[in-house]
Tab-separated table of C-alpha atoms and ligand atoms in Angstrom:
chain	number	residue	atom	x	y	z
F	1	UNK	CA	15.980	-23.912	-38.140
F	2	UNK	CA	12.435	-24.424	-38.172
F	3	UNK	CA	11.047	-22.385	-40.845
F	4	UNK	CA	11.740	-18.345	-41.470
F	5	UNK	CA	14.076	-16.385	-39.111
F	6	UNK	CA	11.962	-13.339	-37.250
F	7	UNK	CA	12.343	-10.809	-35.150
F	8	UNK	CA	12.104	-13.069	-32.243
F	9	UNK	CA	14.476	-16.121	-33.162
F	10	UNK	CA	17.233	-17.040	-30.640
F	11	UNK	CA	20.633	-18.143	-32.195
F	12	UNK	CA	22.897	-21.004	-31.071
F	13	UNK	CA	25.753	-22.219	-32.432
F	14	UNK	CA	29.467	-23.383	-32.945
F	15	UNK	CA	32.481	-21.432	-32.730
F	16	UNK	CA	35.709	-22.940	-34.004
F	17	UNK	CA	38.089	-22.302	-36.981
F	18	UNK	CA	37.861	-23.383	-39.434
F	19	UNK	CA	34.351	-24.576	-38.959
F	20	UNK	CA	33.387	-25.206	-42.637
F	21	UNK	CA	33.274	-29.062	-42.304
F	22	UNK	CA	31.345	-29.331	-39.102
F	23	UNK	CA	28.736	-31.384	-39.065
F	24	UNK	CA	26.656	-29.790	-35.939
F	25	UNK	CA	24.523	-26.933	-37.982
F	26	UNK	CA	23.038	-30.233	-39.727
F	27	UNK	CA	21.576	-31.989	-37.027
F	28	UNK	CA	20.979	-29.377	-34.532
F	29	UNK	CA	18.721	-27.355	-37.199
F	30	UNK	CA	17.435	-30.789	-37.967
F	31	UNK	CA	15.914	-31.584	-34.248
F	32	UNK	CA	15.070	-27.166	-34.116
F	33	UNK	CA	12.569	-28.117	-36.950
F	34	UNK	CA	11.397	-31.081	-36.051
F	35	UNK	CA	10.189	-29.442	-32.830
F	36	UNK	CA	8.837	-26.323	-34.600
F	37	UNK	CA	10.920	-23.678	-32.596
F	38	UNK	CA	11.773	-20.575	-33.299
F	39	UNK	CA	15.616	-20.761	-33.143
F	40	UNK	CA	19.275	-21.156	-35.515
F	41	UNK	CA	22.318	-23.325	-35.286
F	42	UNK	CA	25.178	-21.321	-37.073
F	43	UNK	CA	28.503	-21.646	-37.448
F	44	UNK	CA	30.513	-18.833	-35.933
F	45	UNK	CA	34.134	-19.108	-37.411
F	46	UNK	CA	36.447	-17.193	-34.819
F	47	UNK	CA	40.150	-17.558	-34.947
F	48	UNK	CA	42.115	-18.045	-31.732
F	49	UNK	CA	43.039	-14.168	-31.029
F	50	UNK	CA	39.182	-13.604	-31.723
F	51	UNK	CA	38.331	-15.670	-28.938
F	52	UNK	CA	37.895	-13.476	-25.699
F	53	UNK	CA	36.113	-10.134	-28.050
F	54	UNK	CA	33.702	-12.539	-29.406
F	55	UNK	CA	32.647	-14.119	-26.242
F	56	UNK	CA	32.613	-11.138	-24.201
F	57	UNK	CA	30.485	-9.436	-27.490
F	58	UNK	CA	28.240	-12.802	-28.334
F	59	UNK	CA	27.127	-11.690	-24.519
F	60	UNK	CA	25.428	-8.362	-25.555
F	61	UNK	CA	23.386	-10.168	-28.312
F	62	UNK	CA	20.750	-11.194	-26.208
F	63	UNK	CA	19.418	-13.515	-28.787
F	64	UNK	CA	21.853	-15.560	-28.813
F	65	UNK	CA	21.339	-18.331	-26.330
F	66	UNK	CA	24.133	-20.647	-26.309
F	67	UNK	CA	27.027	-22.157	-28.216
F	68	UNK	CA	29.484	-25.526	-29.021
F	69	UNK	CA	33.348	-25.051	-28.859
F	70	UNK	CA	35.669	-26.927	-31.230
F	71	UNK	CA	38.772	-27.094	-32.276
F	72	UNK	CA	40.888	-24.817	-31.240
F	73	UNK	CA	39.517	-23.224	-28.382
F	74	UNK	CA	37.789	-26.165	-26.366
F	75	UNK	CA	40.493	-25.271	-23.521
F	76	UNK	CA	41.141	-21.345	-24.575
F	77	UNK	CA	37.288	-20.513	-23.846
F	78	UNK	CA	37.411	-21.383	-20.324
F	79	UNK	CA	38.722	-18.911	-18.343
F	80	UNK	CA	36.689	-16.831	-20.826
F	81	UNK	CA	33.120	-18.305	-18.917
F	82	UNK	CA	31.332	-16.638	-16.157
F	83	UNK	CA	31.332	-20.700	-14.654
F	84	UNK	CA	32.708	-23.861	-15.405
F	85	UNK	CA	30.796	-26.765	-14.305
F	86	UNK	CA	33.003	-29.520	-12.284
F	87	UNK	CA	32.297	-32.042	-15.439
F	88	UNK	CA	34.376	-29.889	-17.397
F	89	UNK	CA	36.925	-28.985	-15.122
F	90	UNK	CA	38.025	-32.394	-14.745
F	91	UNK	CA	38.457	-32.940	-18.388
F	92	UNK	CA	39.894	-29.208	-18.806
F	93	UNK	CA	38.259	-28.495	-22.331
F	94	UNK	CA	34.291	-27.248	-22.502
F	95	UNK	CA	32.279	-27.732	-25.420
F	96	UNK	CA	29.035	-26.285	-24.720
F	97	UNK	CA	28.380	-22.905	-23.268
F	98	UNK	CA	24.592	-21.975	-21.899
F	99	UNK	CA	23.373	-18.261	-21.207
F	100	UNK	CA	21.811	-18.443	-17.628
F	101	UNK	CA	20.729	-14.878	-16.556
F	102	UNK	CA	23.290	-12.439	-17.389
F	103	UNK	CA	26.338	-15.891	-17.505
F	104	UNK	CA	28.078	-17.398	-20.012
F	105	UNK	CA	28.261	-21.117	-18.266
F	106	UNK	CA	30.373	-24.351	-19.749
F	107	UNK	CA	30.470	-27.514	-19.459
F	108	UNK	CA	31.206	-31.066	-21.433
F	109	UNK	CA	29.437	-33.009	-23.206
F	110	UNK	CA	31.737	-35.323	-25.251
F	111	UNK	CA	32.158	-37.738	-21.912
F	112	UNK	CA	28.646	-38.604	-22.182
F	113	UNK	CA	28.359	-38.641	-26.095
F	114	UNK	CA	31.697	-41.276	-25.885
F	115	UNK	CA	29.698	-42.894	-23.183
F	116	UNK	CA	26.634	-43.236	-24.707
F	117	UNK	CA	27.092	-46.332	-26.880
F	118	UNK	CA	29.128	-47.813	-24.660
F	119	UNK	CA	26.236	-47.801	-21.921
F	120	UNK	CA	23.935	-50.038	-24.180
F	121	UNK	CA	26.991	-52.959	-24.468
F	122	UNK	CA	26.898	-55.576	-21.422
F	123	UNK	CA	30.334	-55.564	-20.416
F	124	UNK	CA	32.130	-55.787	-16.708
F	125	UNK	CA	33.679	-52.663	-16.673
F	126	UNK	CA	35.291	-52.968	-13.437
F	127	UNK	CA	37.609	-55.549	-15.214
F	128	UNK	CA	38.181	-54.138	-18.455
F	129	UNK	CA	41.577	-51.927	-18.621
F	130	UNK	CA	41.403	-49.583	-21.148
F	131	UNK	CA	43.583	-48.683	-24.051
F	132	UNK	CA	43.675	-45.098	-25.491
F	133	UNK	CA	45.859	-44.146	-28.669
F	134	UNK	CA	46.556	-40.545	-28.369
F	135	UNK	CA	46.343	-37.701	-25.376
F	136	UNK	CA	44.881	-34.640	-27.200
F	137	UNK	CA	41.707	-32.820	-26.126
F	138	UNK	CA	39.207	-36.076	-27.108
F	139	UNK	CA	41.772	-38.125	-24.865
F	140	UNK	CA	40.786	-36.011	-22.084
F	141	UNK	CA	37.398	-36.844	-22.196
F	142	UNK	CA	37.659	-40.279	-23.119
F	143	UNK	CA	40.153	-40.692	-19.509
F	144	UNK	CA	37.133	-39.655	-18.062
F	145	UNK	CA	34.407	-41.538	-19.399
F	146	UNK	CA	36.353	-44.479	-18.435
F	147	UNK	CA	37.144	-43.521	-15.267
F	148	UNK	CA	33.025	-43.247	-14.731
F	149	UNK	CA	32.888	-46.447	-16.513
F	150	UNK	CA	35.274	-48.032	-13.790
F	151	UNK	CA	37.975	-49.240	-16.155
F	152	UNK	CA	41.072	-50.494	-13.488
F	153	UNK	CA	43.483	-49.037	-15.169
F	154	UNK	CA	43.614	-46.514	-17.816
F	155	UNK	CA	46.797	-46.696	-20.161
F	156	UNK	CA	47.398	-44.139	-22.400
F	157	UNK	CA	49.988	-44.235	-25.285
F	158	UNK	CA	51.427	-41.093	-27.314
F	159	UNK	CA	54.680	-40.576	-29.424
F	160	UNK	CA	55.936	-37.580	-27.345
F	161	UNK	CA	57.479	-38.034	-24.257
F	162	UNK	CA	57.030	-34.624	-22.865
F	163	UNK	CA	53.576	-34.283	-24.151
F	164	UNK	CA	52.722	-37.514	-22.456
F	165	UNK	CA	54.000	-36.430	-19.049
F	166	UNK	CA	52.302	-33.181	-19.125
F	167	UNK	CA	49.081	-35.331	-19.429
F	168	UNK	CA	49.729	-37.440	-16.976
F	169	UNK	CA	50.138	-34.184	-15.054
F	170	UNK	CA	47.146	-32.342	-15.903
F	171	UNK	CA	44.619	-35.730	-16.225
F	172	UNK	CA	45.954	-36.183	-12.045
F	173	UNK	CA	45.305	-33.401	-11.020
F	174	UNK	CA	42.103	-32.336	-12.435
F	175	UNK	CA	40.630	-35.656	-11.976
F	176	UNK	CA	40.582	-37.982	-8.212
F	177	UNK	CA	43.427	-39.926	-7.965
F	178	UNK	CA	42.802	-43.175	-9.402
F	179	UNK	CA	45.148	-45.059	-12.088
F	180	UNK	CA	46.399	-43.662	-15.105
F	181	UNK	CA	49.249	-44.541	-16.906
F	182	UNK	CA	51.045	-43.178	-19.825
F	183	UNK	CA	52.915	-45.278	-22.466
F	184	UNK	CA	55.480	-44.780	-25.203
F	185	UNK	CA	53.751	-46.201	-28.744
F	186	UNK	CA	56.645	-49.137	-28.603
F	187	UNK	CA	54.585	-50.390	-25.424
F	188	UNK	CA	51.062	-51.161	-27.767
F	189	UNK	CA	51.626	-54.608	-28.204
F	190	UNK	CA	52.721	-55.280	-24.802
F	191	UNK	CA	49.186	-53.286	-23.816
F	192	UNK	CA	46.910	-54.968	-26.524
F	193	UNK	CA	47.404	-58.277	-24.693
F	194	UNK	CA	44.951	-57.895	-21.607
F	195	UNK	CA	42.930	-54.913	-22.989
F	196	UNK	CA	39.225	-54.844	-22.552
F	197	UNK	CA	38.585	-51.456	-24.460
F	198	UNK	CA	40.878	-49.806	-26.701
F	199	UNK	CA	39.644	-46.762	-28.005
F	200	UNK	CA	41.584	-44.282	-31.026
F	201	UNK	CA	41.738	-40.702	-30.041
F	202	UNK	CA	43.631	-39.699	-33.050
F	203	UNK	CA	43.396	-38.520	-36.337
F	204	UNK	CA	45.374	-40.946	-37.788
F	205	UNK	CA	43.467	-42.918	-40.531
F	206	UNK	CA	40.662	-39.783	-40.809
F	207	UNK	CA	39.575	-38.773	-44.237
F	208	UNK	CA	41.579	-39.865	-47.054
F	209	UNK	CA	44.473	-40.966	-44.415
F	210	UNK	CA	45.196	-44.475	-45.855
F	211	UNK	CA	47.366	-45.442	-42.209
F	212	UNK	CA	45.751	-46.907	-39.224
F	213	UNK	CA	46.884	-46.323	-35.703
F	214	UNK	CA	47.911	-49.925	-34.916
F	215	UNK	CA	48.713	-52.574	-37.658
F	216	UNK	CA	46.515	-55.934	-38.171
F	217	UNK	CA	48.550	-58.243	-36.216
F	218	UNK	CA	48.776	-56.023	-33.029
F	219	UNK	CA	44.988	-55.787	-33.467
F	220	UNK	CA	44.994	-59.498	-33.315
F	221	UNK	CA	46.606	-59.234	-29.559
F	222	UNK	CA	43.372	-57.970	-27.847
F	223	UNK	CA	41.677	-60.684	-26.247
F	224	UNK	CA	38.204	-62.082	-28.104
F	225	UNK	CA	35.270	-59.821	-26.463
F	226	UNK	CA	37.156	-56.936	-26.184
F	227	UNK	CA	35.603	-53.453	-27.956
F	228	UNK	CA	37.663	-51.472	-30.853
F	229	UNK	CA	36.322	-47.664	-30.382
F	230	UNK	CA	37.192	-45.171	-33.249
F	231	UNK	CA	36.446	-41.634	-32.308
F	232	UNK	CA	37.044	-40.551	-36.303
F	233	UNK	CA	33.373	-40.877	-38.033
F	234	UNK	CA	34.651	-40.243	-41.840
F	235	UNK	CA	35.710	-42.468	-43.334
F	236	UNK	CA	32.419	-44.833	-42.438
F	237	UNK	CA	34.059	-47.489	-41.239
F	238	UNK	CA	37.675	-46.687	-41.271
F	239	UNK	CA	40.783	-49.476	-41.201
F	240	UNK	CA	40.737	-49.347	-37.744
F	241	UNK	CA	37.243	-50.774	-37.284
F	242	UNK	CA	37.422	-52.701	-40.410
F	243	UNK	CA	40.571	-54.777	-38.704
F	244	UNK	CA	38.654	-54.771	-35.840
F	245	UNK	CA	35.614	-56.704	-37.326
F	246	UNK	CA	38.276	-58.908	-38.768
F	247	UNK	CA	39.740	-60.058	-35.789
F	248	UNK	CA	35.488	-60.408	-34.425
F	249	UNK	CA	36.168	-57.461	-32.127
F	250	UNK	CA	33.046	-55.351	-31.101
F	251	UNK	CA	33.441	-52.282	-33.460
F	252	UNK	CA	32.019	-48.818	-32.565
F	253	UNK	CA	32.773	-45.751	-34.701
F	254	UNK	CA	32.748	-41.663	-33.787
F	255	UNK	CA	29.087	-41.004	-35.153
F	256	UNK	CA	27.396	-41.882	-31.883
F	257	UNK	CA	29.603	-39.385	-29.863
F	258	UNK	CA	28.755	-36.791	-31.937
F	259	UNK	CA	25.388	-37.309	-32.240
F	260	UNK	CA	24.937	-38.223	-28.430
F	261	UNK	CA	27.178	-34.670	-27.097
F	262	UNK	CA	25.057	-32.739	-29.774
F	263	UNK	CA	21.521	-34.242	-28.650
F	264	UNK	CA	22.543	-33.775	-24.676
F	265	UNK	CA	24.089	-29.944	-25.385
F	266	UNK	CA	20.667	-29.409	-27.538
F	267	UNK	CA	18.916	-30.581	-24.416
F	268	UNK	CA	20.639	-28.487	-21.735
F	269	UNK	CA	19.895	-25.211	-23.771
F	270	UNK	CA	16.368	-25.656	-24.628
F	271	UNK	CA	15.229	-27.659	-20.950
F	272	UNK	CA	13.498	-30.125	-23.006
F	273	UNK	CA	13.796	-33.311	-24.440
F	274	UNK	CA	15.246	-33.378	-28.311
F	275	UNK	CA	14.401	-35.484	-30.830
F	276	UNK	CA	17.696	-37.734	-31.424
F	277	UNK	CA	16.845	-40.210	-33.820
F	278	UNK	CA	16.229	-37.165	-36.463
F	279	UNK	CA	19.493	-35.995	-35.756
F	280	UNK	CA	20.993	-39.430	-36.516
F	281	UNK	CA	18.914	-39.599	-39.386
F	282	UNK	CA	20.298	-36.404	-40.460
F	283	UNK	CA	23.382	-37.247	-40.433
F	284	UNK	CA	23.380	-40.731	-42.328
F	285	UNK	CA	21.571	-39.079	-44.663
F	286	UNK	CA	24.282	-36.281	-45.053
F	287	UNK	CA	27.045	-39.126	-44.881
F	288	UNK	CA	25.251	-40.848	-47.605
F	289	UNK	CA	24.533	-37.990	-50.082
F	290	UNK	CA	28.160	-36.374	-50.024
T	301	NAP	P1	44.070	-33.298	-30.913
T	301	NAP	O1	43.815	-32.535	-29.666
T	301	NAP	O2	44.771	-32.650	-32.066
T	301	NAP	O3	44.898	-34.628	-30.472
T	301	NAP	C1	45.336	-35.570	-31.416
T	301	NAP	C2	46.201	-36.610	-30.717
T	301	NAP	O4	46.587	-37.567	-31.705
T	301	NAP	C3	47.497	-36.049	-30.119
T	301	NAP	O5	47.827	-36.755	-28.962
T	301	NAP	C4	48.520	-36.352	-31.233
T	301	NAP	O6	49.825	-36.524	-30.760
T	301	NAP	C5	48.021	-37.681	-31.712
T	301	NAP	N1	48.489	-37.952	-33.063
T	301	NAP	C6	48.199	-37.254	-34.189
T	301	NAP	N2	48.830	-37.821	-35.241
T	301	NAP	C7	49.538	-38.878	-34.752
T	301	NAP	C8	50.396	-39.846	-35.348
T	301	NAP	N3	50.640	-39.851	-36.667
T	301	NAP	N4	50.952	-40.785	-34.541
T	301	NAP	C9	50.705	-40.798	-33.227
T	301	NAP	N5	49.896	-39.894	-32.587
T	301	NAP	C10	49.324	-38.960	-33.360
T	301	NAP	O7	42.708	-33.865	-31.525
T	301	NAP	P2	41.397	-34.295	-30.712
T	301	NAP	O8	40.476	-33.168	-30.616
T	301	NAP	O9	41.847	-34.984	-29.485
T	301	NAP	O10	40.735	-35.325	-31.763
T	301	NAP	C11	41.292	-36.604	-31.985
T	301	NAP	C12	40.390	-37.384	-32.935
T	301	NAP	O11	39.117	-37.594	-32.338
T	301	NAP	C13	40.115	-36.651	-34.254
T	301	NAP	O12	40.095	-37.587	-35.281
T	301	NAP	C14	38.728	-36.062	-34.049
T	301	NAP	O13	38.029	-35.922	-35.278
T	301	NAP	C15	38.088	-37.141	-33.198
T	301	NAP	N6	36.993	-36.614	-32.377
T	301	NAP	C16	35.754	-37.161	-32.542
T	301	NAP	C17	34.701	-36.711	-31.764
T	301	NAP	C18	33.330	-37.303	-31.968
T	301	NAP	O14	32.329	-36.711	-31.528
T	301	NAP	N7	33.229	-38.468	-32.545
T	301	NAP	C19	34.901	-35.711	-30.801
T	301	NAP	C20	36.197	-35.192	-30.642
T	301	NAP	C21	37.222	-35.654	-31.444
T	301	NAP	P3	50.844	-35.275	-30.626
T	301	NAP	O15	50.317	-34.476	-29.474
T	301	NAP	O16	52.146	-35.931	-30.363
T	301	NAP	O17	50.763	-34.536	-31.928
């Protein structure tokens, strides 16, 4: 927000619920002000039976001009949308929605937020198989972004057996054929051992959570040069990375993906470029003052 709301400020958002603890009003309002325009970033909390009234009515409010999905209805909202754009299809979830004309069209930006840190590291992708702990909704996206990175072989692990085939089901078919496999969490260690990326796409070890996905010494199985990604950006840096550094592993944590899906969604709705260091700085300075 960039100073007083008027008669003429368009609205943009995030729908989710419970939204309370996101962190996206902060920096988007932050970048709105820095560039002096005359919109809002609100949160819109909508619970899951909500969903199709509230997109279908969020239409006839012609301010508003666009909108973030998050948990739970990344995958709900889509056959919601007037269009879904092929980025989004082959993940199956959408997290940013754009009013074009009279349309409500989605698309994802988490696969280049979870790329974008990655794309500064010098690293030969093409021989770097990749590790990822979890198959939720961020899973998705991260199969992708390493199947753009050109990771051989993408192995992902999960604790439910029929949960894990119905990924490896979905992930196939949405996405070219190319190789994907999925992994009981017995099988880590096993995986560790010629890793070049392992990345954690679950909760575990978020907040106050004192576990950490994998323990020190199967940390200690990935090869020297390999990267530890952490998708979970609270705690700042959690066990995960903090083993990680340990064992001299190249440590990224969650805060870049956010920033870097926020900046490029911020960037698709206005059709201009966005100011992303303030929304970094925004957030440090919210992670530091809370
Ligand atoms: P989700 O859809 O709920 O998926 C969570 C995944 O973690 C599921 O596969 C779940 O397995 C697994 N899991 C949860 N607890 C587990 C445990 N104790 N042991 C083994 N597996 C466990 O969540 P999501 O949206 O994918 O998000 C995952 C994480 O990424 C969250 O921490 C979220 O904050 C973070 N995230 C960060 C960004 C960012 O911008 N940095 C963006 C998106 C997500 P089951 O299916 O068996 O329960």
């Amino acid at each position: 927000m960039s100073g007083s709301i008027l008669g003429t400020t368009k609205i943009l958002g995030i729908m989710g619920f419970p939204v309370s603890h996101s962190l996206s009003p902060v920096m988007h309002n932050a970048a709105i002000a820095s560039l002096g325009l005359d919109y809002v970033y609100v949160p819109f909390p909508i619970p899951v039976v909500d969903l199709p009234a509230a997109i279908l009515g969020l239409k006839s409010i012609q301010s508003i001009q666009g909108f973030n999905l998050t948990i739970p209805h990344k995958v709900e909202v889509m056959p919601l949308l007037d269009e879904v754009l092929p980025i989004a299809r082959s993940v199956g979830a959408v997290n940013t929605v754009k009013r074009i004309g009279d349309r409500w069209v989605g698309t994802n930006t988490d696969v280049a937020g979870f790329l974008a840190p990655l794309k500064e590291i010098e690293c030969d992708w093409k021989q770097s198989p990749a590790v990822v702990l979890g198959s939720g909704g961020a899973a998705k996206a991260v199969v992708a972004a390493c199947l753009e990175l050109g990771c051989p072989v993408i192995h992902v692990v999960g604790r439910d057996a029929k949960k894990m085939k119905q990924f490896h089901g979905a992930m196939t078919s949405q996405l070219r054929d190319y190789n994907l496999r999925v992994h009981p969490w017995a099988s880590i260690p096993h995986l560790l051992e010629v890793a070049g990326i392992l990345i954690n796409a679950t909760p575990i070890g978020m907040a106050n959570d004192p576990h950490t996905p994998i323990t020190q010494s199967e940390m200690s199985l990935l090869p020297k040069g390999a990267i530890a990604y952490d998708l979970i950006y609270t705690p700042r840096p959690t066990k995960f990375l903090q083993m990680a550094a340990a064992r001299g592993l190249r440590a990224i944590d969650g805060l870049e993906m956010l920033i870097n899906q926020g900046a490029i969604a911020l960037e698709w709705w206005l059709d201009q470029p966005v100011p992303i260091e303030v929304m970094r700085q925004q957030l440090q300075l919210t992670f530091t003052t809370r």
